[in-house]
Coordinates of C-alpha atoms in Angstrom, one line a residue:
Chain A
M535 CA -14.2 34.3 -15.9
S536 CA -17.6 34.5 -13.6
N537 CA -17.6 35.7 -10.5
Q538 CA -18.6 32.7 -8.5
P539 CA -15.7 31.6 -6.7
I540 CA -15.0 27.7 -7.5
L541 CA -13.7 26.5 -4.1
E542 CA -14.5 28.2 -1.3
V543 CA -12.5 27.8 2.2
K544 CA -14.0 28.9 5.7
G545 CA -12.3 28.7 8.7
L546 CA -11.0 26.0 7.9
K547 CA -9.1 24.2 11.0
K548 CA -7.1 20.7 11.3
H549 CA -6.7 19.7 14.8
F550 CA -4.6 16.3 15.7
S551 CA -4.1 15.4 19.3
V552 CA -0.3 13.7 20.1
K553 CA -0.2 11.4 23.0
K554 CA 3.1 12.1 24.4
G555 CA 4.2 8.6 25.6
M556 CA 1.8 6.1 27.5
F557 CA 0.4 8.3 30.2
G558 CA 1.0 11.5 28.8
A559 CA -1.4 14.2 28.4
Q560 CA -3.1 15.1 24.9
G561 CA -1.4 17.5 23.4
V562 CA -2.9 19.0 20.3
V563 CA -1.0 20.1 16.2
R564 CA -3.1 22.7 15.2
A565 CA -1.6 21.8 11.7
V566 CA -4.4 24.0 9.8
D567 CA -5.8 26.5 12.1
G568 CA -8.5 28.9 10.7
V569 CA -7.9 29.2 7.3
S570 CA -10.3 31.4 4.8
F571 CA -9.7 31.8 1.4
S572 CA -11.6 31.6 -2.1
V573 CA -10.4 30.6 -5.5
M574 CA -12.2 31.9 -9.0
P575 CA -12.6 29.7 -12.1
Q576 CA -9.3 28.6 -13.8
E577 CA -7.3 30.8 -11.4
S578 CA -4.0 29.7 -10.6
F579 CA -3.9 29.8 -6.3
A580 CA -0.7 29.6 -4.2
V581 CA 0.0 28.2 -1.2
V582 CA 3.7 28.5 0.4
G583 CA 5.2 28.1 3.4
E584 CA 8.1 25.7 5.2
S585 CA 7.7 22.4 6.0
G586 CA 5.2 21.4 8.7
C587 CA 3.1 25.0 8.2
G588 CA 0.0 22.5 7.4
K589 CA 0.1 23.0 3.6
T590 CA 0.0 19.5 2.6
T591 CA -3.1 19.1 5.6
L592 CA -4.7 21.7 3.9
G593 CA -4.9 20.1 0.3
R594 CA -5.8 17.0 2.0
L595 CA -8.9 18.6 3.7
I596 CA -10.1 20.9 0.1
L597 CA -9.8 17.0 -1.6
A598 CA -11.5 15.4 1.5
L599 CA -9.1 13.3 2.0
E600 CA -9.2 14.2 5.7
T601 CA -12.7 15.7 7.7
A602 CA -12.0 19.6 9.4
T603 CA -12.3 19.7 12.9
E604 CA -14.2 23.2 12.3
G605 CA -15.4 25.3 9.0
S606 CA -16.3 24.3 5.6
V607 CA -14.9 23.9 2.0
A608 CA -17.3 24.6 -0.1
F609 CA -17.0 23.8 -4.1
E610 CA -19.2 25.3 -6.5
G611 CA -21.1 26.4 -3.3
R612 CA -21.6 22.9 -1.7
D613 CA -20.0 22.1 1.3
L614 CA -18.2 18.8 0.6
Y615 CA -18.5 18.1 4.5
K616 CA -22.3 18.1 4.2
L617 CA -22.0 15.8 1.3
S618 CA -23.7 11.8 1.4
N619 CA -20.9 9.6 0.2
A620 CA -22.1 8.8 -3.1
E621 CA -22.5 12.1 -3.7
L622 CA -19.0 12.9 -2.4
R623 CA -17.5 10.3 -5.0
K624 CA -19.9 11.4 -7.8
T625 CA -18.5 15.4 -7.2
R626 CA -14.8 13.7 -7.2
R627 CA -14.6 13.8 -10.9
D628 CA -14.1 17.1 -10.5
L629 CA -11.5 17.6 -8.3
Q630 CA -8.6 16.1 -8.6
V631 CA -5.0 15.6 -6.8
I632 CA -1.4 15.6 -8.2
F633 CA 1.2 13.9 -5.5
Q634 CA 4.6 14.8 -4.6
D635 CA 6.1 12.2 -4.9
P636 CA 5.6 9.9 -8.0
Y637 CA 7.5 7.2 -6.6
S638 CA 4.2 6.9 -3.8
S639 CA 1.5 8.0 -6.1
L640 CA 1.1 5.7 -8.5
N641 CA 0.2 1.9 -8.1
P642 CA 3.5 -0.1 -8.1
R643 CA 0.8 -2.8 -9.5
M644 CA -0.9 -1.9 -12.0
T645 CA 0.8 -1.0 -15.7
V646 CA 0.0 2.8 -17.2
Q647 CA -3.1 2.1 -19.1
Q648 CA -4.4 0.0 -16.0
I649 CA -3.5 3.7 -13.5
I650 CA -5.1 5.6 -16.3
E651 CA -8.1 3.6 -16.8
E652 CA -9.2 3.6 -13.7
P653 CA -10.7 6.6 -13.0
L654 CA -13.2 6.4 -16.5
I655 CA -13.9 2.5 -14.8
I656 CA -15.1 4.4 -11.6
H657 CA -17.2 7.2 -13.0
D658 CA -18.1 4.8 -16.2
A659 CA -17.0 7.6 -18.1
Y660 CA -16.2 7.3 -21.9
S661 CA -17.4 4.2 -22.1
G662 CA -19.3 3.9 -25.3
P663 CA -17.4 1.3 -27.6
G664 CA -13.7 2.9 -28.5
Q665 CA -13.9 5.6 -26.9
R666 CA -12.1 4.7 -23.7
A667 CA -8.9 4.1 -25.6
K668 CA -9.5 7.2 -27.7
R669 CA -9.4 9.5 -24.3
I670 CA -6.2 7.7 -23.1
D671 CA -5.0 8.0 -26.4
Y672 CA -5.9 11.3 -26.0
L673 CA -4.0 11.9 -22.2
L674 CA -1.2 10.5 -23.1
D675 CA -0.8 12.5 -26.5
V676 CA -1.0 16.1 -23.9
C677 CA 1.2 15.0 -21.0
G678 CA 3.8 13.6 -23.1
I679 CA 3.7 10.1 -22.7
S680 CA 4.6 7.7 -25.7
Q681 CA 2.2 5.0 -26.4
S682 CA 4.6 1.9 -26.1
H683 CA 5.1 2.7 -22.4
L684 CA 0.8 1.7 -21.9
T685 CA 2.2 -1.6 -20.8
R686 CA 4.8 -0.6 -18.4
F687 CA 5.1 -0.7 -14.7
P688 CA 5.8 2.9 -13.0
H689 CA 9.2 1.8 -11.5
E690 CA 10.2 1.3 -15.4
F691 CA 10.0 5.0 -15.2
S692 CA 11.9 8.2 -14.2
G693 CA 10.5 10.7 -12.4
G694 CA 9.3 13.2 -14.5
Q695 CA 7.8 10.4 -17.0
R696 CA 6.0 8.8 -13.6
Q697 CA 4.9 12.5 -12.9
R698 CA 3.2 12.9 -16.2
V699 CA 1.5 9.6 -15.5
G700 CA -0.1 10.7 -12.2
I701 CA -0.8 14.1 -14.2
A702 CA -2.6 12.0 -17.2
R703 CA -4.8 9.9 -14.3
A704 CA -6.0 13.0 -12.5
L705 CA -6.7 15.5 -15.7
A706 CA -8.6 11.6 -17.3
L707 CA -11.7 13.0 -16.0
N708 CA -11.6 16.9 -17.5
P709 CA -12.1 18.1 -13.4
K710 CA -12.2 21.6 -12.4
L711 CA -10.1 21.8 -10.2
V712 CA -6.8 20.6 -9.5
V713 CA -4.6 20.5 -6.1
A714 CA -1.1 19.8 -6.7
D715 CA 0.9 19.2 -3.9
E716 CA 3.8 20.4 -4.5
P717 CA 4.1 18.5 -8.2
V718 CA 7.7 19.3 -9.1
S719 CA 9.8 19.6 -5.5
A720 CA 11.0 16.5 -6.4
L721 CA 12.3 16.4 -9.7
D722 CA 15.7 17.6 -11.0
V723 CA 15.7 21.2 -12.2
S724 CA 15.3 21.1 -15.5
I725 CA 12.0 18.4 -15.3
Q726 CA 10.7 20.6 -12.6
A727 CA 10.4 23.1 -15.8
Q728 CA 9.2 20.8 -18.2
I729 CA 6.4 19.7 -15.9
L730 CA 5.4 23.0 -15.0
N731 CA 5.6 24.3 -18.6
L732 CA 3.2 20.7 -18.9
L733 CA 0.8 21.9 -16.4
K734 CA 0.6 25.7 -17.7
D735 CA 0.0 24.2 -20.9
L736 CA -2.4 21.5 -19.6
Q737 CA -4.3 24.9 -17.1
R738 CA -5.4 26.4 -20.9
E739 CA -6.6 23.3 -22.4
F740 CA -8.2 21.9 -19.7
K741 CA -9.4 25.2 -18.4
L742 CA -8.2 24.2 -15.2
T743 CA -8.1 25.6 -11.7
Y744 CA -4.9 25.4 -9.9
V745 CA -4.5 24.9 -5.9
F746 CA -0.5 24.3 -6.4
I747 CA 0.9 24.2 -2.7
S748 CA 4.8 24.8 -2.7
H749 CA 7.5 25.4 -0.5
D750 CA 9.2 27.3 -3.6
F751 CA 8.9 30.9 -4.5
S752 CA 10.3 30.8 -7.3
V753 CA 8.0 27.5 -9.1
V754 CA 5.3 29.4 -8.0
R755 CA 6.1 32.9 -9.8
H756 CA 6.1 31.0 -12.9
L757 CA 2.9 29.5 -12.3
C758 CA 0.2 31.7 -9.9
D759 CA -1.8 34.2 -10.1
R760 CA -2.4 34.8 -6.0
I761 CA -0.4 33.6 -3.3
A762 CA -1.3 32.5 0.5
V763 CA 1.8 32.8 2.5
M764 CA 1.0 30.2 5.5
Y765 CA 3.0 29.9 9.0
L766 CA 2.5 27.4 11.7
G767 CA -1.6 26.9 9.9
K768 CA -2.0 29.9 9.6
V769 CA -2.5 32.4 6.6
V770 CA -0.1 35.4 7.1
E771 CA -0.3 36.7 3.4
L772 CA -2.7 36.6 0.5
A773 CA -1.7 38.9 -2.3
K774 CA -1.8 38.9 -6.4
S775 CA 1.5 37.2 -7.2
E776 CA 3.3 40.3 -8.8
T777 CA 2.2 42.6 -5.8
L778 CA 3.8 39.9 -3.2
F779 CA 7.1 39.5 -4.9
D780 CA 7.4 43.5 -5.3
D781 CA 5.7 44.6 -2.0
P782 CA 5.6 42.1 0.9
Q783 CA 3.8 43.3 3.7
H784 CA 4.8 40.5 6.5
P785 CA 8.1 40.3 7.4
Y786 CA 8.0 36.4 7.3
T787 CA 7.3 36.9 3.4
E788 CA 10.2 39.3 3.1
A789 CA 12.7 36.9 5.3
L790 CA 11.0 33.9 2.6
L791 CA 11.6 36.3 -0.5
S792 CA 15.0 37.0 0.9
A793 CA 16.2 33.7 0.3
V794 CA 14.9 33.3 -3.6
P795 CA 18.3 33.0 -5.8
I796 CA 17.9 36.2 -8.4
P797 CA 18.9 34.5 -11.6
D798 CA 21.4 37.4 -12.8
P799 CA 24.6 37.0 -11.3
S800 CA 25.9 41.3 -10.4
I801 CA 22.0 41.6 -8.6
E802 CA 22.4 38.2 -7.1
K803 CA 26.0 39.3 -5.4
R804 CA 24.5 42.1 -3.7
R805 CA 21.0 40.1 -2.9
K806 CA 20.5 40.7 1.0
R807 CA 19.4 37.6 2.9
I808 CA 17.4 38.1 6.1
L809 CA 18.4 34.6 8.1
L810 CA 15.7 33.9 10.6
S811 CA 16.9 32.4 13.4
G812 CA 16.1 29.4 14.5
D813 CA 14.0 26.4 13.8
V814 CA 10.1 26.6 13.2
P815 CA 8.7 26.4 16.3
S816 CA 7.2 23.6 17.6
P817 CA 3.5 22.9 16.2
L818 CA 2.7 21.2 19.5
K819 CA 3.4 24.0 21.5
P820 CA 3.0 27.7 19.4
P821 CA 4.4 30.5 20.7
S822 CA 1.7 33.0 22.2
G823 CA 0.5 35.7 20.2
C824 CA 1.7 36.3 16.9
H825 CA 3.1 32.7 16.3
F826 CA 5.9 34.0 14.3
H827 CA 7.0 36.9 17.1
P828 CA 10.6 35.2 18.2
R829 CA 11.6 34.8 14.6
C830 CA 10.8 38.3 13.6
R831 CA 13.1 41.4 13.3
Y832 CA 10.2 43.8 13.7
A833 CA 8.5 41.8 16.9
Q834 CA 7.0 44.0 20.0
D835 CA 6.1 43.3 22.9
S836 CA 2.2 43.5 21.5
C837 CA 3.1 40.8 19.0
R838 CA 3.5 38.4 21.9
T839 CA 0.4 39.0 23.3
T840 CA -2.1 39.4 20.8
P841 CA -2.8 37.1 17.9
P842 CA -2.8 39.2 14.9
S843 CA -6.1 38.6 12.6
L844 CA -6.1 38.8 8.7
E845 CA -6.9 42.4 7.4
E846 CA -6.5 44.3 4.1
S847 CA -3.6 46.6 4.3
K848 CA -3.8 47.7 1.1
T849 CA -6.4 46.7 -1.9
A850 CA -6.8 43.2 -2.3
H851 CA -3.6 42.6 0.1
W852 CA -4.1 40.6 3.5
T853 CA -1.3 40.7 5.7
A854 CA -1.3 39.1 9.3
C855 CA 0.7 42.1 11.2
P856 CA -0.8 44.7 12.5
I857 CA 3.1 46.5 13.3
N858 CA 2.9 46.6 9.3
P859 CA 6.6 47.9 9.2
F860 CA 7.2 48.0 5.3
K861 CA 4.1 50.8 4.9
E862 CA 6.7 53.2 3.8
K863 CA 9.6 51.7 1.9
P864 CA 9.1 49.6 -1.0
S865 CA 10.8 46.2 0.6
Q866 CA 12.5 44.6 -2.9
A867 CA 14.8 47.6 -3.4
A868 CA 15.7 47.8 -0.1
L869 CA 16.8 44.7 0.5
I870 CA 19.6 45.3 -2.5
E871 CA 22.3 47.4 -1.4
I872 CA 23.4 49.4 -3.8
Chain B
M735 CA 0.9 -15.0 -19.7
K736 CA 3.3 -16.6 -22.1
D737 CA 5.9 -14.1 -21.1
K738 CA 5.2 -14.4 -17.4
I739 CA 5.5 -18.1 -17.0
R740 CA 9.0 -17.9 -19.2
H741 CA 10.1 -15.2 -16.9
A742 CA 9.3 -17.4 -14.3
W743 CA 11.3 -19.9 -15.5
K744 CA 14.6 -17.9 -15.9
L745 CA 14.3 -16.7 -12.4
L746 CA 14.1 -20.4 -11.4
R747 CA 16.8 -21.4 -13.6
R748 CA 18.9 -18.6 -11.9
R749 CA 18.6 -20.7 -8.3
P750 CA 19.2 -23.6 -8.0
A751 CA 18.1 -24.9 -4.9
S752 CA 14.6 -23.2 -5.9
L753 CA 15.5 -25.6 -9.3
V754 CA 15.2 -28.8 -6.4
G755 CA 12.1 -27.3 -4.3
F756 CA 10.3 -26.7 -7.7
G757 CA 11.8 -30.2 -8.9
L758 CA 10.6 -31.9 -5.3
I759 CA 7.2 -30.6 -5.8
A760 CA 6.9 -31.3 -9.7
F761 CA 7.6 -34.9 -8.5
F762 CA 5.1 -35.3 -5.9
F763 CA 2.5 -33.7 -8.2
A764 CA 2.9 -36.5 -10.5
V765 CA 3.1 -39.1 -8.3
A766 CA -0.3 -37.7 -6.9
A767 CA -1.9 -36.9 -10.6
A768 CA -1.0 -40.8 -11.7
A769 CA -1.6 -42.6 -8.2
P770 CA -4.3 -44.8 -10.2
L771 CA -2.0 -45.7 -12.6
I772 CA 1.3 -46.6 -10.5
A773 CA -0.4 -47.9 -7.7
P774 CA -4.1 -49.3 -9.4
P775 CA -6.2 -49.7 -6.6
E776 CA -8.2 -53.1 -6.0
K777 CA -10.9 -54.0 -8.3
N778 CA -13.7 -54.3 -5.3
S779 CA -12.2 -51.2 -3.1
R780 CA -14.3 -49.1 -2.3
D781 CA -12.3 -46.1 -1.2
A782 CA -9.1 -45.9 -3.5
Y783 CA -7.2 -44.6 -0.3
L784 CA -7.9 -47.3 1.8
I785 CA -4.6 -49.1 1.8
P786 CA -5.2 -52.9 1.1
Q787 CA -3.8 -55.4 3.3
D788 CA -2.1 -58.2 2.7
G789 CA -2.8 -60.4 5.9
Y790 CA -3.2 -59.8 9.6
S791 CA -0.1 -60.1 10.9
P792 CA 1.4 -57.7 13.3
D793 CA 5.0 -57.5 12.4
P794 CA 6.0 -55.2 9.2
V795 CA 7.4 -57.2 6.4
R796 CA 10.8 -55.7 4.3
P797 CA 10.1 -54.5 0.9
S798 CA 10.1 -57.7 -1.6
A799 CA 8.8 -57.9 -5.3
K800 CA 5.5 -57.8 -4.0
H801 CA 5.6 -55.5 -1.6
L802 CA 8.0 -52.4 -3.2
F803 CA 8.4 -50.9 0.1
G804 CA 7.4 -53.1 2.1
T805 CA 4.1 -53.5 4.7
T806 CA 4.1 -51.9 7.9
E807 CA 1.8 -54.0 11.0
Q808 CA -1.1 -55.5 10.2
Q809 CA 0.8 -56.0 6.6
Y810 CA -0.5 -52.5 5.1
D811 CA 1.0 -52.1 1.8
L812 CA 3.4 -49.3 2.3
Y813 CA 4.0 -48.4 -1.8
Y814 CA 0.6 -48.3 -2.4
G815 CA -0.4 -46.0 1.0
M816 CA 2.7 -43.5 0.1
V817 CA 1.5 -42.9 -3.8
W818 CA -2.1 -42.4 -2.3
G819 CA -0.8 -40.3 0.7
T820 CA 1.3 -37.9 -2.2
R821 CA -2.8 -37.3 -2.8
T822 CA -3.5 -36.4 0.7
A823 CA -0.8 -34.5 1.4
F824 CA -1.7 -32.0 -1.0
R825 CA -5.0 -32.1 -0.5
V826 CA -4.4 -31.2 3.3
A827 CA -2.1 -28.7 2.4
V828 CA -3.9 -26.8 -0.7
V829 CA -7.2 -26.7 1.5
V830 CA -5.5 -26.1 5.1
V831 CA -4.0 -22.9 3.0
A832 CA -6.5 -21.6 1.5
S833 CA -8.9 -21.4 3.7
S834 CA -6.5 -20.2 6.2
L835 CA -5.0 -17.4 3.8
T836 CA -8.5 -16.5 3.0
V837 CA -9.6 -15.4 6.6
G838 CA -6.5 -13.9 7.2
I839 CA -7.3 -11.9 4.5
L840 CA -10.2 -10.8 5.5
I841 CA -9.7 -10.5 9.2
G842 CA -6.2 -8.5 8.7
G843 CA -7.5 -6.6 5.6
A844 CA -10.7 -5.2 7.7
A845 CA -8.4 -5.0 10.7
G846 CA -5.8 -2.6 8.8
F847 CA -8.1 -0.6 6.4
Y848 CA -11.0 0.6 8.7
G849 CA -8.9 0.8 11.5
G850 CA -10.4 2.1 15.2
W851 CA -12.4 -0.5 16.7
V852 CA -12.4 -2.7 13.9
D853 CA -9.0 -3.2 14.3
E854 CA -8.9 -3.5 18.2
L855 CA -11.7 -6.4 18.4
M856 CA -10.5 -8.6 15.1
M857 CA -6.7 -8.4 16.5
R858 CA -7.5 -8.6 20.5
F859 CA -9.8 -12.4 18.9
T860 CA -6.0 -12.9 17.0
D861 CA -3.8 -12.1 20.3
I862 CA -6.5 -14.8 22.3
V863 CA -5.9 -17.7 19.5
L864 CA -2.6 -16.3 18.8
A865 CA -1.6 -17.6 22.7
F866 CA -2.3 -20.9 22.5
P867 CA 0.4 -23.9 21.4
D868 CA -0.5 -24.8 17.6
L869 CA -0.6 -28.4 18.4
I870 CA -2.1 -28.8 21.9
L871 CA -5.2 -26.0 19.9
A872 CA -5.6 -28.2 16.7
V873 CA -5.3 -31.2 19.2
V874 CA -8.4 -29.5 21.4
I875 CA -10.1 -28.5 17.6
V876 CA -9.8 -32.3 16.6
T877 CA -10.7 -33.8 20.1
V878 CA -13.8 -32.4 20.8
T879 CA -15.4 -32.4 17.2
K880 CA -14.3 -35.9 16.6
P881 CA -11.0 -37.5 15.1
S882 CA -10.9 -37.2 11.0
L883 CA -9.3 -35.7 7.9
S884 CA -12.0 -33.3 7.3
N885 CA -11.6 -32.0 11.2
V886 CA -7.6 -32.3 11.1
M887 CA -7.7 -29.8 8.2
L888 CA -10.3 -27.6 9.9
S889 CA -8.2 -27.3 13.0
V890 CA -5.4 -26.8 11.7
A891 CA -7.0 -23.9 9.4
A892 CA -8.2 -22.8 12.9
V893 CA -4.6 -22.3 14.5
S894 CA -2.7 -20.8 11.1
W895 CA -4.9 -18.1 10.1
P896 CA -4.1 -16.1 13.0
S897 CA -0.6 -15.7 11.2
Y898 CA -1.9 -14.6 8.1
A899 CA -3.7 -12.0 9.5
R900 CA -1.5 -10.4 11.7
L901 CA 0.9 -10.1 8.7
L902 CA -1.2 -8.5 6.5
R903 CA -2.7 -6.2 9.0
G904 CA 0.6 -4.6 9.3
D905 CA 1.1 -4.4 5.6
V906 CA -2.1 -2.7 4.9
L907 CA -1.5 0.0 8.1
S908 CA 1.9 1.0 6.0
I909 CA 0.1 0.4 1.9
K910 CA -3.1 2.7 3.1
E911 CA -1.1 6.0 3.9
R912 CA 0.1 6.3 0.4
D913 CA -0.4 8.2 -2.0
F914 CA -1.6 5.5 -4.3
V915 CA -4.3 5.0 -2.1
S916 CA -5.3 8.9 -1.1
A917 CA -5.0 9.2 -5.1
A918 CA -7.6 6.3 -5.4
R919 CA -9.4 7.8 -3.3
A920 CA -9.1 11.3 -4.9
L921 CA -10.9 9.7 -8.0
G922 CA -13.8 8.2 -6.1
A923 CA -13.2 4.6 -5.5
S924 CA -14.8 2.4 -3.2
D925 CA -13.7 1.2 -0.4
F926 CA -14.1 -2.1 -2.2
R927 CA -12.0 -1.1 -5.4
I928 CA -9.3 0.0 -2.9
L929 CA -9.3 -2.7 -0.7
S930 CA -9.1 -5.1 -3.9
R931 CA -7.1 -3.2 -6.4
H932 CA -4.6 -1.0 -4.5
I933 CA -4.2 -2.3 -1.0
I934 CA -4.8 -6.6 -1.5
P935 CA -1.9 -6.9 -4.5
N936 CA 0.8 -4.4 -2.9
C937 CA 0.9 -6.4 0.2
I938 CA -0.3 -10.1 -0.9
Y939 CA 3.0 -11.0 -1.4
P940 CA 5.1 -11.6 1.4
L941 CA 1.8 -13.3 2.4
L942 CA 2.0 -16.0 -0.5
V943 CA 5.5 -16.5 0.3
V944 CA 4.2 -17.2 4.1
A945 CA 2.1 -19.6 2.2
S946 CA 4.3 -21.5 0.2
L947 CA 6.6 -21.6 3.7
S948 CA 3.5 -23.0 5.7
M949 CA 2.4 -25.8 3.1
G950 CA 5.0 -27.6 4.1
R951 CA 4.9 -27.3 8.1
I952 CA 0.8 -27.9 7.9
V953 CA 1.8 -31.1 6.7
I954 CA 3.7 -31.8 9.4
T955 CA 1.0 -30.6 11.8
A956 CA -1.1 -32.7 10.2
A957 CA 1.2 -35.8 10.2
A958 CA 1.6 -35.1 14.1
L959 CA -2.2 -35.2 14.8
S960 CA -2.3 -38.5 12.3
F961 CA 0.4 -39.9 14.2
L962 CA -1.2 -39.2 17.5
G963 CA -4.2 -41.3 15.8
L964 CA -6.5 -37.8 15.9
G965 CA -6.1 -37.5 12.1
A966 CA -7.9 -40.2 9.2
P967 CA -9.2 -43.6 10.5
V968 CA -6.1 -46.2 10.6
G969 CA -6.2 -47.9 7.1
Y970 CA -6.5 -44.2 5.1
A971 CA -3.9 -43.7 3.4
D972 CA -1.7 -40.9 4.8
W973 CA 2.0 -40.2 5.8
G974 CA 1.3 -39.6 9.2
Q975 CA -0.8 -42.5 10.1
L976 CA 1.9 -44.6 8.3
I977 CA 4.0 -43.2 10.5
S978 CA 2.2 -44.0 13.4
L979 CA 1.3 -47.1 12.5
S980 CA 5.6 -47.8 12.4
R981 CA 5.1 -46.7 16.4
N982 CA 5.9 -50.4 18.0
W983 CA 8.8 -51.3 15.4
L984 CA 10.9 -47.9 15.7
L985 CA 13.9 -49.5 17.6
G986 CA 14.0 -52.6 15.6
S987 CA 14.7 -56.3 17.0
N988 CA 17.1 -56.7 19.7
G989 CA 20.7 -56.8 18.4
N990 CA 19.1 -55.6 14.7
P991 CA 18.2 -52.0 15.6
F992 CA 17.5 -51.2 11.8
E993 CA 15.2 -54.5 11.0
Y994 CA 11.9 -52.5 10.4
W995 CA 13.8 -49.5 9.1
H996 CA 11.2 -49.6 5.8
T997 CA 8.6 -48.5 8.1
V998 CA 10.0 -45.2 9.6
F999 CA 12.5 -44.0 6.6
I1000 CA 10.2 -44.2 4.0
P1001 CA 7.3 -41.7 5.1
G1002 CA 9.8 -40.2 7.3
F1003 CA 12.1 -38.9 4.2
A1004 CA 8.6 -38.4 2.2
I1005 CA 7.6 -35.5 4.9
F1006 CA 10.9 -34.3 5.0
F1007 CA 11.7 -34.1 1.5
F1008 CA 7.6 -32.8 0.7
V1009 CA 8.6 -29.5 2.7
L1010 CA 11.9 -29.3 1.9
G1011 CA 10.1 -28.6 -1.6
W1012 CA 8.0 -26.0 -0.3
N1013 CA 10.2 -24.5 2.0
L1014 CA 13.1 -24.0 -1.3
L1015 CA 9.8 -22.9 -3.9
G1016 CA 8.6 -20.2 -1.2
D1017 CA 12.1 -18.2 -2.2
A1018 CA 11.5 -18.6 -5.2
V1019 CA 7.8 -17.7 -5.2
R1020 CA 9.0 -14.1 -3.5
D1021 CA 11.5 -13.8 -6.5
I1022 CA 9.2 -14.8 -9.3
L1023 CA 6.3 -12.5 -8.2
D1024 CA 8.0 -9.1 -7.0
P1025 CA 8.0 -7.1 -10.3
R1026 CA 10.8 -5.1 -9.6
Q1027 CA 12.9 -8.0 -10.2
K1028 CA 12.5 -7.9 -14.0

């Protein structure tokens, strides 16, 4: 592993303006509001958060499918937003995406063959005689799709099979970075495991770097090296996977982790859940100070006024909570009343 | 391809109404194709579409062995006019639908895909055209450009494209937000490729259904223009023209209202069945083109 990050996100912001009513004032939704992190080659980096926290927008920004309001996304040291259209399109072969909904991510009018072949045509790759067919064969093989499915249309498949086709399309050009936007959340649990294992195998085979977007900690734990937790457009905690699970430093992470079931009935019975009161606040009118303070059980007066910044609270463990309620007690143990 | 035809036939058979539509259009098509055989033009005729006249008497003559469908006023042979008029009907329908579809796809596709001021500009222009009543605008265009069959086609096309543009724009707006379009963009596909391979194929089918339905409507509009004397020159084989020749004989004579029935009923029913055929076929087209129906 080299020390150069493959992906560097700096101060990324995406604000959407929303009109309220016909003559209403313009509101601004800060979908992504100052996010910075970097991802090393062949690392699996997870972005976790509730729906509406801006994680999907973040994924689209990384892929340059949206333009940022502010900030930069550098892929292998080059700012994607400063590339010309032609350069950007060339760079895209290294930068691929797997979508959440396998029903809308495949063109219903194209056969599986056409879908997997399209990236090769666009970038004129594997253009020698017979090479394309060979490449497609290989992709089918590694993604676990049967040869006989090539002439079929997406609607003839189940969700899991479709997701395999979507993965084969993403890998067709040997990308370096794959943004996986909730790749398994639309699937059955049994299929989820299959696809996650497939993604893990493919990472080894293709030397991939993943940015894995999810709302589900148990999915992420299985696959990822580092995890960033997002709340209302901001990263509130960023740490190595094990440390985040063992020793969450942010109250929001603590609450999210307490909602993850433990696969052991005797411990599960004693698991104490921290119920967050209320919903995610409207991103149109986020709370002052720390966005999380209205739902935080450790909130103090200062939380209402001062927006926290992401600080290194332990080595390689970044938290946006100046209160730091877990300084003394290791939290996971405290969650289980014995 | 063979599979596709077999599949289309299977769907067609499942619905008798579609089959009737298919049969009607097939019949008209056969008549149009066989026109020189079943109604051979006279040897010295300059243009096969000009209906031969048997004398110049103003009164229509009833059907007889010599004139299978009788004659209209001024002794135009109705049978000949009907047969060759079928060709005119197809030509008007196909030319108008093809050209208005092309304009509609270009304008609606660009408006929906690019959005912003392109959308605003194109859709307001579409609204302006839509604000005129179809027939009135067509009449104005033909009058300004000089009455002729090609100007009839031009004017009908000019009033037909806005509905395609509107329909397509709406579908493009919804399809372009789908993930497979984002996926294509993430693959580095060009705008043209995204539009032509991903967006248009997914919203063209409602358009084709409307197109096959409007084949009939276009023939009616064209016939109306001919009826108003704005279409083909007198004596040209065109159904609308033949109905307009019957204008003075609609009421028959004193005590016999149906004396000249053939001058109205024959071209009238031809237009009726032609339109009916396309309408019934329109539904079938929808079923055949939808891959989910397999």
